[in-house]
Every structure is written in structure tokens, then in C-alpha cells.
Short mmCIF file of C-alpha atoms in Angstrom, two decimals:
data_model
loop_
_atom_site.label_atom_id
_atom_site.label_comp_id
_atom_site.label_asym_id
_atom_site.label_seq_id
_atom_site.Cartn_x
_atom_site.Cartn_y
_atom_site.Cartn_z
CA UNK A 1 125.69 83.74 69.47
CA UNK A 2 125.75 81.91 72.84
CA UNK A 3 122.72 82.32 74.62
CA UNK A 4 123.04 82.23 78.28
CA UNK A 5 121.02 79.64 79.28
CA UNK A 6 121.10 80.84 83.15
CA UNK A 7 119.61 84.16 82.14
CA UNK A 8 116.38 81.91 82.15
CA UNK A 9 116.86 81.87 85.85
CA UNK A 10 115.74 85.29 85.38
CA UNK A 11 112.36 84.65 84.34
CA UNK A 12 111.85 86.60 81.62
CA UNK A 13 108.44 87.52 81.59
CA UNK A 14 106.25 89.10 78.79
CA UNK A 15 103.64 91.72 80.16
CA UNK A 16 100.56 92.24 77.63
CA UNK A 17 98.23 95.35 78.30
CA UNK A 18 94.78 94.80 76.60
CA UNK A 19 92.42 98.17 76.39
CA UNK A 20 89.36 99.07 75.47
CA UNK A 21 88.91 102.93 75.63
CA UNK A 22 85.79 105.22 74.66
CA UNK A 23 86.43 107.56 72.29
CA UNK A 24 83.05 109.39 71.66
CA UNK A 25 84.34 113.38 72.83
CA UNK A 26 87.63 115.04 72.13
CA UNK A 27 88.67 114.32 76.10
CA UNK A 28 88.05 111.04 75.88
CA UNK A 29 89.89 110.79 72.39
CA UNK A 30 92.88 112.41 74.36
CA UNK A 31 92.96 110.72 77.19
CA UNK A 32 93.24 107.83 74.91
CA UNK A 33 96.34 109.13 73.38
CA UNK A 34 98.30 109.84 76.02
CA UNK A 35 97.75 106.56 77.60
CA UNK A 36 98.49 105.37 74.56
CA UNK A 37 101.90 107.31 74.61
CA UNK A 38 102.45 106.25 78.01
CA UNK A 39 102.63 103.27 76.81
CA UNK A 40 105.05 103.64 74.40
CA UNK A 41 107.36 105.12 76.85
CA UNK A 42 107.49 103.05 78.85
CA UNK A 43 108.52 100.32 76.65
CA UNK A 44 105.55 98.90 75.31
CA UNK A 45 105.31 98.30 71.15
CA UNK A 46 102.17 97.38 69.68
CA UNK A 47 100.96 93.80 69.07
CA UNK A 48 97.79 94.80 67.80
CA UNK A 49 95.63 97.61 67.79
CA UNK A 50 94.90 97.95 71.06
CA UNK A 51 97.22 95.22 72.42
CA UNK A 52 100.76 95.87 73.59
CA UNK A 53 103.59 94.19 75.01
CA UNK A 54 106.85 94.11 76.57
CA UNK A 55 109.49 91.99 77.61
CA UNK A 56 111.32 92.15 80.86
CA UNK A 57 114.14 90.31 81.88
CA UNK A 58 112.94 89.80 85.39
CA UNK A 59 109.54 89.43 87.17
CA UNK A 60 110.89 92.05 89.54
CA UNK A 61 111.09 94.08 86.27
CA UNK A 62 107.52 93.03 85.05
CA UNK A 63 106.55 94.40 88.05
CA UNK A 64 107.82 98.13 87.74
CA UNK A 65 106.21 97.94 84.53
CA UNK A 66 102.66 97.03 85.64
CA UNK A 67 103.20 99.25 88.72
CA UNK A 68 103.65 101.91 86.17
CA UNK A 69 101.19 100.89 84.24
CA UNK A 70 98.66 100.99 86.73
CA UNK A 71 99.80 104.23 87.48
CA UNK A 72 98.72 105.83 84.11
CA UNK A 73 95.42 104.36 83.84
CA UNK A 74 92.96 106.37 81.87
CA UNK A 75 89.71 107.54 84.06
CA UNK A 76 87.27 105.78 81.46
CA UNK A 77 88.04 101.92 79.71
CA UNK A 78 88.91 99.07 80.51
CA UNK A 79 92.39 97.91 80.70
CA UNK A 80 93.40 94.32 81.02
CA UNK A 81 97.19 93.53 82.54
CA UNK A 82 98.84 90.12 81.84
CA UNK A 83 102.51 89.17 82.83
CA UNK A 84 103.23 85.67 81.16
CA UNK A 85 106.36 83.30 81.47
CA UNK A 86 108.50 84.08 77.89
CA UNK A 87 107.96 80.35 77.40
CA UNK A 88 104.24 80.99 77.52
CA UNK A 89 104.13 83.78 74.64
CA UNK A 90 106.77 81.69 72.84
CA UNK A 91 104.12 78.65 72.48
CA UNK A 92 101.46 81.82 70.81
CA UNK A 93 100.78 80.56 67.35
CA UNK A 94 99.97 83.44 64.98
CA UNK A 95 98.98 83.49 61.47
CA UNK A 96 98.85 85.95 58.46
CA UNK A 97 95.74 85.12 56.20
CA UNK A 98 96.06 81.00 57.39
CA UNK A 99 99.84 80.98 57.30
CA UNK A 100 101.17 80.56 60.17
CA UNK A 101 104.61 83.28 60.86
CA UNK A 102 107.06 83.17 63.42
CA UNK A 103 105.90 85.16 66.77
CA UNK A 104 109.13 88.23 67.82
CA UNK A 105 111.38 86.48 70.12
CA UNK A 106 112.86 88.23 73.19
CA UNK A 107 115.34 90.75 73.20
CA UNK A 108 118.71 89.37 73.85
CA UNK A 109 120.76 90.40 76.93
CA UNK A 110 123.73 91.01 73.90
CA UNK A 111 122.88 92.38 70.20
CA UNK A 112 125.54 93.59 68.19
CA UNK A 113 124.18 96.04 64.95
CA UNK B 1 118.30 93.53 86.98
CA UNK B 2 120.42 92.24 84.00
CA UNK B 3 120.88 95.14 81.85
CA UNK B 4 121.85 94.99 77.41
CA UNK B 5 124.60 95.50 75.74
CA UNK B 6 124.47 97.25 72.59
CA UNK B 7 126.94 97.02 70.11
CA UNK B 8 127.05 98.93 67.01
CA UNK B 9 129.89 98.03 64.25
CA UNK B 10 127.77 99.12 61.26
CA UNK B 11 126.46 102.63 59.91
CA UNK B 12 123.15 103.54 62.07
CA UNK B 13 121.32 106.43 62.86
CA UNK B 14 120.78 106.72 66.67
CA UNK B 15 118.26 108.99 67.92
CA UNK B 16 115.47 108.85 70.93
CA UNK B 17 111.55 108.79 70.70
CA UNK B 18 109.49 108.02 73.37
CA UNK B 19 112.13 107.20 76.03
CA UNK B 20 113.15 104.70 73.56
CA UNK B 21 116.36 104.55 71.83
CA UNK B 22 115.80 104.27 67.60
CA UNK B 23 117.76 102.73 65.45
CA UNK B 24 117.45 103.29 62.14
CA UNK B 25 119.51 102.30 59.26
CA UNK B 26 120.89 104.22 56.32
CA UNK B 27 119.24 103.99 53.04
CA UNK B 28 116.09 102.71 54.98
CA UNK B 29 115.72 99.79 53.45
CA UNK B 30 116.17 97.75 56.82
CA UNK B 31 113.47 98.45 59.59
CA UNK B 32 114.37 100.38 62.18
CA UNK B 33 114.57 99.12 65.82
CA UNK B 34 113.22 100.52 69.32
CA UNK B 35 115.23 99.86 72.37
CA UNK B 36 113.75 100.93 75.66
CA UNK B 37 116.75 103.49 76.89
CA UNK B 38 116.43 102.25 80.65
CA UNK B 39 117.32 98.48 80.22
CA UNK B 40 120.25 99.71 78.56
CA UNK B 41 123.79 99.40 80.44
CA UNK B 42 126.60 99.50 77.74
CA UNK B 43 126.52 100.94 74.39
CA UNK B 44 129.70 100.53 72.40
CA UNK B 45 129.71 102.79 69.28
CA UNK B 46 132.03 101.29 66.82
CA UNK B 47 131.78 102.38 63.48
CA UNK B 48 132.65 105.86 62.01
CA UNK B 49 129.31 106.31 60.30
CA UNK B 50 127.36 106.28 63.64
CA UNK B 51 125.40 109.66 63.83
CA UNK B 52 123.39 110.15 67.38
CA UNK B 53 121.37 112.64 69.09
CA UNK B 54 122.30 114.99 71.59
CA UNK B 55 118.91 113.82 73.19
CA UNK B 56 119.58 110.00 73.25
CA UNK B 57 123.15 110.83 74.79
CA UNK B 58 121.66 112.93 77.55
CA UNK B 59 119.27 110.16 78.22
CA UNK B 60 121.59 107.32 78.01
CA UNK B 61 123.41 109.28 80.52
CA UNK B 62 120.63 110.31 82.59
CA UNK B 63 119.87 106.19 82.91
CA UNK B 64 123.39 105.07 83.50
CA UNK B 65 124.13 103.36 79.99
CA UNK B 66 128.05 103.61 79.53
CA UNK B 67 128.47 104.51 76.60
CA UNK B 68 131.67 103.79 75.16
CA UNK B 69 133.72 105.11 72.01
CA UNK B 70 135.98 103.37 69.82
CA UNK B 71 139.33 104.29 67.51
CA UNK B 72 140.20 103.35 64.24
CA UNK B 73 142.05 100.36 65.43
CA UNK B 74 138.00 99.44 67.27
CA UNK B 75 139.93 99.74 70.48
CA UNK B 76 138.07 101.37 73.01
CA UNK B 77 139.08 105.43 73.20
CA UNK B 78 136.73 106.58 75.64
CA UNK B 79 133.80 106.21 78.04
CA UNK B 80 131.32 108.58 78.77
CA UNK B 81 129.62 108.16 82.27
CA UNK B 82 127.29 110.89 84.12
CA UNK B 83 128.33 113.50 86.49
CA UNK B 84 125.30 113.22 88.46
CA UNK B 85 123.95 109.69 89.27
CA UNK B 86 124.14 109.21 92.72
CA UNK B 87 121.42 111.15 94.82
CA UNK B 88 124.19 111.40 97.83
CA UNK B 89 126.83 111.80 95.32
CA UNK B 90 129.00 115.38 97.14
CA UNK B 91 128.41 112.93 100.90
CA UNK B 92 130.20 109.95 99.34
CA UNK B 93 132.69 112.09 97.71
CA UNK B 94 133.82 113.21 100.79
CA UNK B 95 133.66 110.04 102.83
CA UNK B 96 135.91 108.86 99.48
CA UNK B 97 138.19 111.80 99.70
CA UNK B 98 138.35 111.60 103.75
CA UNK B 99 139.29 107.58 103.61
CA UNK B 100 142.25 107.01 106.23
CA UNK B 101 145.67 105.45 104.61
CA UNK B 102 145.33 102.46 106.76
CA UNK B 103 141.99 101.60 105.09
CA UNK B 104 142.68 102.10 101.35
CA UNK B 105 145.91 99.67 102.56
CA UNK B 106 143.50 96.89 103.96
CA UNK B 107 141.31 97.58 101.11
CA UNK B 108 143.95 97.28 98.80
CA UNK B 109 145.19 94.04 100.90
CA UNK B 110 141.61 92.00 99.95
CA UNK B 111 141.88 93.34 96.75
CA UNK B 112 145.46 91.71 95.78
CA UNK B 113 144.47 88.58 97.75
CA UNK B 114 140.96 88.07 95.88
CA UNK B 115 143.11 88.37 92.20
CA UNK B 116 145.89 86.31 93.03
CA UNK B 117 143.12 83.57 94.64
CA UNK B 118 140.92 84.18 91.19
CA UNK B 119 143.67 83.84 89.31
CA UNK B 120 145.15 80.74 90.65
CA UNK B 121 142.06 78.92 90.32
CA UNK B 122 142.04 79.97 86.29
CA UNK B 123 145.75 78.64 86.74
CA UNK B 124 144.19 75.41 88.33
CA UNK B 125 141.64 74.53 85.84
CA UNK B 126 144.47 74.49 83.00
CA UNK B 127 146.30 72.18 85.24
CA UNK B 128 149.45 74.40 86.57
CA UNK B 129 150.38 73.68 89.76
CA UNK B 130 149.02 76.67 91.91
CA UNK B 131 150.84 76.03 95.26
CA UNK B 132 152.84 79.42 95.52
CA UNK B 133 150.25 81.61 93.59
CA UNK B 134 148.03 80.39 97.32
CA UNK B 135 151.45 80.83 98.82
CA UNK B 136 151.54 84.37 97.64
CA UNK B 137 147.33 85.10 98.36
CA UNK B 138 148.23 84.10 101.82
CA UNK B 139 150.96 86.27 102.66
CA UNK B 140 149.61 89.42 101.18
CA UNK B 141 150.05 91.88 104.16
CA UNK B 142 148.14 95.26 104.10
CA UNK B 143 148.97 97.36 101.13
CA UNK B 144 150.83 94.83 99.47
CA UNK B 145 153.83 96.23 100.73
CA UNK B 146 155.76 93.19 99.37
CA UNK B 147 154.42 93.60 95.68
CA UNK B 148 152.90 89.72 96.01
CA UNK B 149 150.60 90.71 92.91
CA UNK B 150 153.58 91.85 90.62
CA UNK B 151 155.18 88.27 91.56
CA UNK B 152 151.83 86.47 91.28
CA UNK B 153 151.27 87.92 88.20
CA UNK B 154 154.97 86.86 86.22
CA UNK B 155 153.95 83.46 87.37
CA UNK B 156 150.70 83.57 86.14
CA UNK B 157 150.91 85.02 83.01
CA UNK B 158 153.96 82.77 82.43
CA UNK B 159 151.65 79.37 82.70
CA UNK B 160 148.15 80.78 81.58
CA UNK B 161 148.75 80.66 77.84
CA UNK B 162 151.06 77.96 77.83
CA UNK B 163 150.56 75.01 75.55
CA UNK B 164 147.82 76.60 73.89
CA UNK B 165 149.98 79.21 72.15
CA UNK B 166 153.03 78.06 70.09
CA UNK B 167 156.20 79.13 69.67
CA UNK B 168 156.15 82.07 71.48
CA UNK B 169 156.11 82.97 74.83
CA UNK B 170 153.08 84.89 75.58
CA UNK B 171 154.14 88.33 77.17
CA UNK B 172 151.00 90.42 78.56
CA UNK B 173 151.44 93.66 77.57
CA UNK B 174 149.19 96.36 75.91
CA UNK B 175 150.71 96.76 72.51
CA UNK B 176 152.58 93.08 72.98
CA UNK B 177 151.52 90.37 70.79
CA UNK B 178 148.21 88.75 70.23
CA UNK B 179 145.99 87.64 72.37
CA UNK B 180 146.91 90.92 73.61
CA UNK B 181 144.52 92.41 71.60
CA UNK B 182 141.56 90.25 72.99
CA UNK B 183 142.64 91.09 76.34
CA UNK B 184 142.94 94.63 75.82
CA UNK B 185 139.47 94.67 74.68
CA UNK B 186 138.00 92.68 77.64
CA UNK B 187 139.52 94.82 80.12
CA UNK B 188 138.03 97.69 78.41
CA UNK B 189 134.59 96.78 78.30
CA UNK B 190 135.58 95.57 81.98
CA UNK B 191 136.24 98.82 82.95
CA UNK B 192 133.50 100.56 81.75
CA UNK B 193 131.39 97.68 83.51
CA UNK B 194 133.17 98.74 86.73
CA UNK B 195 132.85 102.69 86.04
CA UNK B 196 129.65 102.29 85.65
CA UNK B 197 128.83 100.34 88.89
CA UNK B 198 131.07 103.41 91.03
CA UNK B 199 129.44 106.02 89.56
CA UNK B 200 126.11 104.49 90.10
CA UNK B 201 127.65 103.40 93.91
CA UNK B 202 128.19 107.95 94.08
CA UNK B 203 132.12 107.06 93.65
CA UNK B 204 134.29 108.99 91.98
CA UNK B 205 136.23 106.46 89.64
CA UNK B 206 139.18 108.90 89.37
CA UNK B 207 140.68 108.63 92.82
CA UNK B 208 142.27 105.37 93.64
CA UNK B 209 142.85 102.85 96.87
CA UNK B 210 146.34 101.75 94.86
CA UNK B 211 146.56 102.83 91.62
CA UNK B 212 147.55 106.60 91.50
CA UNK B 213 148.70 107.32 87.98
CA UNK B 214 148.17 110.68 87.48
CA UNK B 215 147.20 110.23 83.94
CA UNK B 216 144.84 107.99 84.52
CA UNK B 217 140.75 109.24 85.33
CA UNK B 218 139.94 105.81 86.34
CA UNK B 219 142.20 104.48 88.89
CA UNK B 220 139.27 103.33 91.36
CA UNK B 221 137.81 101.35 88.25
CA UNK B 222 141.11 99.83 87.67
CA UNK B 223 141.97 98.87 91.41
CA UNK B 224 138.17 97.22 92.03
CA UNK B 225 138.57 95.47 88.76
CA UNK B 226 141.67 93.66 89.97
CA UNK B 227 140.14 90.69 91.23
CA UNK B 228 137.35 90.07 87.65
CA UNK B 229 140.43 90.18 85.67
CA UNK B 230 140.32 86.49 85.44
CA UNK B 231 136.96 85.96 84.05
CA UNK B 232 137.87 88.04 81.58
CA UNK B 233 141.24 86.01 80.76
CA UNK B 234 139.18 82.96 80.83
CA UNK B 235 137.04 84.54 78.64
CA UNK B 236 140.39 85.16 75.84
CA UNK B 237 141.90 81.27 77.11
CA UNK B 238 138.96 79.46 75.82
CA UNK B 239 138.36 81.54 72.44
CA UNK B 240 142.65 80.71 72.41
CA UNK B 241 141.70 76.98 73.15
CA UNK B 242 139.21 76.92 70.16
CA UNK B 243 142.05 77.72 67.81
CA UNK B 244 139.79 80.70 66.14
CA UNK B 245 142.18 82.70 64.19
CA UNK B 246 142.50 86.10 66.89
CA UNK B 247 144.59 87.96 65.19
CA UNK B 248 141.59 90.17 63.96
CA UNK B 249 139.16 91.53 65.96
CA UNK B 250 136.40 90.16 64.19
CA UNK B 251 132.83 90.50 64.78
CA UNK B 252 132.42 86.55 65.92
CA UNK B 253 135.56 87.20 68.83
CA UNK B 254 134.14 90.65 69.76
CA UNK B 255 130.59 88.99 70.58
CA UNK B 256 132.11 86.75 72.77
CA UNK B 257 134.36 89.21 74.53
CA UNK B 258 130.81 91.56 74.98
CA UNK B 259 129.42 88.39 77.13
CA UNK B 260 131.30 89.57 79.88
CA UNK B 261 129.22 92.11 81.08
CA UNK B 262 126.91 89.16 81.90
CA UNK B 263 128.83 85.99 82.45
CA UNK B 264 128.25 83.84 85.74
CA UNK B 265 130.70 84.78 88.47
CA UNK B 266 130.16 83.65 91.91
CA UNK B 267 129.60 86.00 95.09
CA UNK B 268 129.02 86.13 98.42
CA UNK B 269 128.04 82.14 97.58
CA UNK B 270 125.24 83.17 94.83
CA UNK B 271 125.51 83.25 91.10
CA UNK B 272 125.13 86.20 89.74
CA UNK B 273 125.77 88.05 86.23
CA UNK B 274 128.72 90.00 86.29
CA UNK B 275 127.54 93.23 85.87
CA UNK B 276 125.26 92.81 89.36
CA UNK B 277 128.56 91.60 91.05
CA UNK B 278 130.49 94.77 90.20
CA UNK B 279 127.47 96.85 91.75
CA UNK B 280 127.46 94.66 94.36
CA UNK B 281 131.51 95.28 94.87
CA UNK B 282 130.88 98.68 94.78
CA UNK B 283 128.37 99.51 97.21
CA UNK B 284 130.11 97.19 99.44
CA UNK B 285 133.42 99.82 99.00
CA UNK B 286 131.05 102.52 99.97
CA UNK B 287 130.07 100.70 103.21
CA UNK B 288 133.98 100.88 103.69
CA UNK B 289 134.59 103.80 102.93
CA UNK B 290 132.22 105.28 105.90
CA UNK B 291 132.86 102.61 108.45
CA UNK B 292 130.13 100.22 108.03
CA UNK B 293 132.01 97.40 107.37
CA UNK B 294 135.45 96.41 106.62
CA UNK B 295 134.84 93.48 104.37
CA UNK B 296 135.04 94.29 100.55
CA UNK B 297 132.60 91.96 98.46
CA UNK B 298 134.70 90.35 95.71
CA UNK B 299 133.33 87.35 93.08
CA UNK B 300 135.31 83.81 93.91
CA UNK B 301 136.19 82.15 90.76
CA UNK B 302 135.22 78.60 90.43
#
């Protein structure tokens, strides 16, 4: 498929939301959730526990999303926000039990199912 | 902000969770996908066995996605687009509605003279000389009273394909012979591209500067996409040029037609994806349409 190449003008950025949250009483345990739902609304899929990402096309973009991130902050925890170049997440090495496996690459602008 | 195209040409289950658009596959061997629903702009639905949610469609309509239906033959049969997307949309209405004669006429004027420039410089870069296609751009008086595009257009379509398609001569036509096919498709995804952007603009797609057919919802679509016409034919000339057998629409031709929506075109002297260039054509029509300017933004092919 042809990539554009000039979409990279775009910047597409990856923005990584780190959280701790208590989870001692029920309140806490839902607040938890829905921020945790929030989340997933809003785009996010999980990395790992407690680690999720997005891609956006533009920084613009990334923005909106850690606006809106910032906007459904739990009231207890702490919540880490990270907007990285795609370039930057691309160069993540991960591994399954020593063996190294290929990181999810960004969306494409056209996917055809 | 660049929005995705979707295209679906196998059996899927489509359905919404989250704000996000799932996509889950028969049998359920194959893991199913999450889309977020607002970076979504097209969705083309080509297969029978497609089965979606009342819920997805509401929200794919609720943020703009056209979403766009397909026949048997996997031409494009319909679009859907949303009655409501436009906070100001019954003010623009009737500054649309209210639009004096003389205006549609000038706007119709840049219109004809932006497609017959865009297409002579398509002409150009195949090497036909281009001298009375700029002839024609240049004369273009206000409504096109003269019918300069009609002429431009037996010229162009005479030279575009020549050379690169043998012994026939290429006729454009809808149910003429291939690359018809390719083109029809192009210009339908086109449209919907353009729809989209009016709607969005609080347009109403249906009423036309030029084009009043009365069988036809979408003449405003099909005037503003005049002048991108070109980018899409370019689009067809160098899939022609490759000598890929076009005949069929098949899946590799069709993913190089759906590039369109965000192939470079070139406006108001900045680079831009086409489907920011047709909202930016748009909203400049609405700054027409109430008096704010009388300058249309159009992309310049290069």
C-alpha cells in the first residue's frame, strides 16, 4: 500500500498515560473504573496494565487528547502524561519471555478490511 | 486534522463500544479491531455480508464519517451524511437559499476557470500542448455563458488518455468503456469527500450554483468538485500508465483510488491533504455566500 510519506509532516505523535490509582474502598475502586473507561473512550487501548496509549495523527490532535485527559483525572493517584514522536515509540524494543516481538505500528490514514 | 478511511470488502461485524467503532470478524477466529469513531471520515461498506449497528451508524453520523454504500457491481449506491452537523446550520441555509443570481454566476465563473486551469496542467504534464485549454480558462465570463468547460472538456478528454490506451479512443462517459470504471469510482468517493466538507461547512449539498438536475440531491457537491476532478484523473492516468490490468475493480486499484481522500493538492500556496482542501473550499463558499468575500478557495494543480 503506498504510504504517504508527507503524512509524516503531520507528526504523528503517540500519547502514553501511566497511572497509579488506590484502590483500598469501593469509591476509590470506582473512581478507578471510570477513569479507566474514560480512557477507553476516548481512544486509548491498553499497553499494559495500567499503561495506555494512543496514536494521533497530529500534535494538535495529541493535544485534545491530553486536554481531555486532564480533564477526567481521578481525585486520588497519580497519573503520568507522555506525548512522544511515532518515531520515538517505534525505536521501543519489547520482548515476550527474552524474545524480542514486533511493537503495533500506527494506524494508517487508509485500511481496507 | 487528517481523518481515515475505512474500507470494508470482506464479511465483518460492525458495532460500537466505548465511542469506538469494533470490528469483529465472522467465525472469530481473526481478532477483532477498535477504531476510535471520531478520527473516522469515510467508511465505504462494500461487501453484502457487512452487518452494523444502529448505534455505530448514529455515531458515525453524529461525528461526520460519510459513510458510503455500495451495489453489486461495488459501485458506489449511496451516501449517508447527517442532517444536523452544523451548529448554524437553518442561518446558512438561508444565506444559501437567499444567494443573488449574479453571485452563483461569478461563483460558477471561478469554478469553470479553476477546472479548465487544473486540468490543463494534468494535460501539460503528459506533454499536450495546453495553449487553448489557457485560452479557454481565460475567457470564461461569469456563468460560463459560452459553455468554455463543455469545449475544454472534448479537448481534454480527447488528449488525456492518449497514447497510453490503445486502439480505442477513450470516450468519458459513465457506463462507456474502461477506465471509465476507475473514474466512476474516484468521483464517487470524491463526492462523498466534498458532501461531507458542505455539510460540515452547514451547506445543503442539494441546491446547486450550476448544476440543477432535478434528480440529482447533490448538485452543490458536484459543482465544488469541478475543479479536484483532475487529481482524481491523475489518480486513474498513472494506475493506466502502469499497465495494471483495470478492467476489474480489484482490491489493489480500489486502494489506490481510496488515496484520494488524502493525496497532496496545493492551496492557497500550502500543501495540504485533500480532504482539508475541500473543507477549506467549502467554508470559503460560505464566506460567499453571506458577503464576506468574493473569492472562492480552489486547490492549483501542480
Amino acid at each position: 500500500m503506498t504510504t504517504l510519506n508527507r503524512l509524516n509532516q503531520y507528526r504523528v505523535m503517540w500519547v502514553l498515560v501511566f497511572f497509579d490509582l488506590p484502590t483500598e474502598t469501593k469509591k476509590e475502586r470506582k473512581q478507578y473504573a471510570l477513569f479507566r473507561k474514560n480512557l477507553l473512550k476516548d481512544g486509548f487501548s491498553m499497553f499494559q496494565f495500567s499503561i495506555y496509549t494512543r496514536c494521533c495523527p497530529s500534535r494538535e490532535n495529541a493535544d485534545v487528547h491530553i486536554k481531555r485527559v486532564k480533564s477526567f483525572l481521578p481525585p486520588n493517584g497519580y497519573v503520568g502524561i507522555l506525548c512522544i514522536t511515532d518515531k520515538q515509540f517505534g525505536s521501543m524494543e519489547l520482548f515476550l519471555s527474552t524474545k524480542p516481538i514486533k511493537a503495533s505500528t500506527e494506524p494508517q490514514q487508509l485500511e481496507l478490511f | 486534522m487528517i481523518k481515515r478511511t475505512l474500507y470494508f470488502g470482506n464479511p465483518a461485524y460492525l458495532k460500537a463500544r466505548d465511542e469506538q467503532m469494533v470490528i469483529e470478524y465472522p467465525g472469530g477466529d481473526t481478532e477483532s479491531k477498535s477504531i476510535p469513531i471520531e478520527d473516522i471520515g469515510v467508511v465505504i461498506l462494500d461487501s453484502p455480508q457487512i452487518t452494523i449497528t444502529h448505534v455505530l451508524l448514529n455515531k458515525l453520523l453524529e461525528n461526520n464519517a460519510a459513510v458510503i454504500t455500495t451495489n453489486e457491481r461495488h459501485m458506489p449506491s449511496g451516501l449517508l451524511y447527517p442532517l444536523e452537523s452544523n451548529t448554524l446550520q437553518s442561518e446558512r441555509f438561508a444565506v444559501q437559499l437567499t444567494a443573488s443570481v449574479p453571485l452563483k454566476k461569478q461563483l460558477w465563473q471561478q469554478t469553470v476557470q479553476t477546472k479548465i486551469q487544473n486540468q490543463a496542467a494534468l494535460l501539460k504534464s503528459v506533454g499536450v500542448d495546453v495553449e487553448p485549454m489557457l485560452y479557454w480558462a481565460r475567457s470564461v465570463r461569469s456563468g460560463d455563458p459560452d459553455n468554455y468547460e463543455g469545449r475544454a472538456a472534448a479537448y481534454y478528454w480527447k488528449n488525456l488518455y492518449m497514447g497510453y490506451i490503445n486502439d480505442i479512443i477513450f470516450t468519458r462517459g459513465r457506463n462507456e468503456d474502461e477506465p471509465n470504471n476507475l473514474l466512476n469510482y474516484g468521483y464517487a468517493i470524491l463526492r462523498a469527500v466534498v458532501a461531507r466538507s458542505l455539510v460540515a461547512s452547514g451547506l445543503l449539498p442539494t441546491l446547486g450554483i450550476h448544476h440543477h438536475n432535478r434528480y440529482n440531491a447533490f448538485c452543490l457537491a458536484d459543482d465544488i468538485m469541478e475543479p479536484y476532478r483532475p487529481f482524481v484523473d491523475k489518480v486513474v492516468l498513472e494506475i493506466v500508465k502502469e499497465g495494471l490490468d483495470y478492467t476489474q475493480l480489484t482490491k489493489e486499484i480500489k486502494a489506490k483510488l481510496l488515496v484520494i481522500p488524502a493525496m497532496d493538492v496545493k492551496i492557497d500556496g500550502k500543501s495540504s491533504p485533500l480532504m482539508i482542501a475541500t473543507q477549506r473550499t467549502t467554508a470559503s463558499l460560505y464566506n460567499c455566500f453571506n458577503g464576506a468575500s468574493r473569492k472562492m478557495l480552489y486547490p492549483t494543480f501542480s
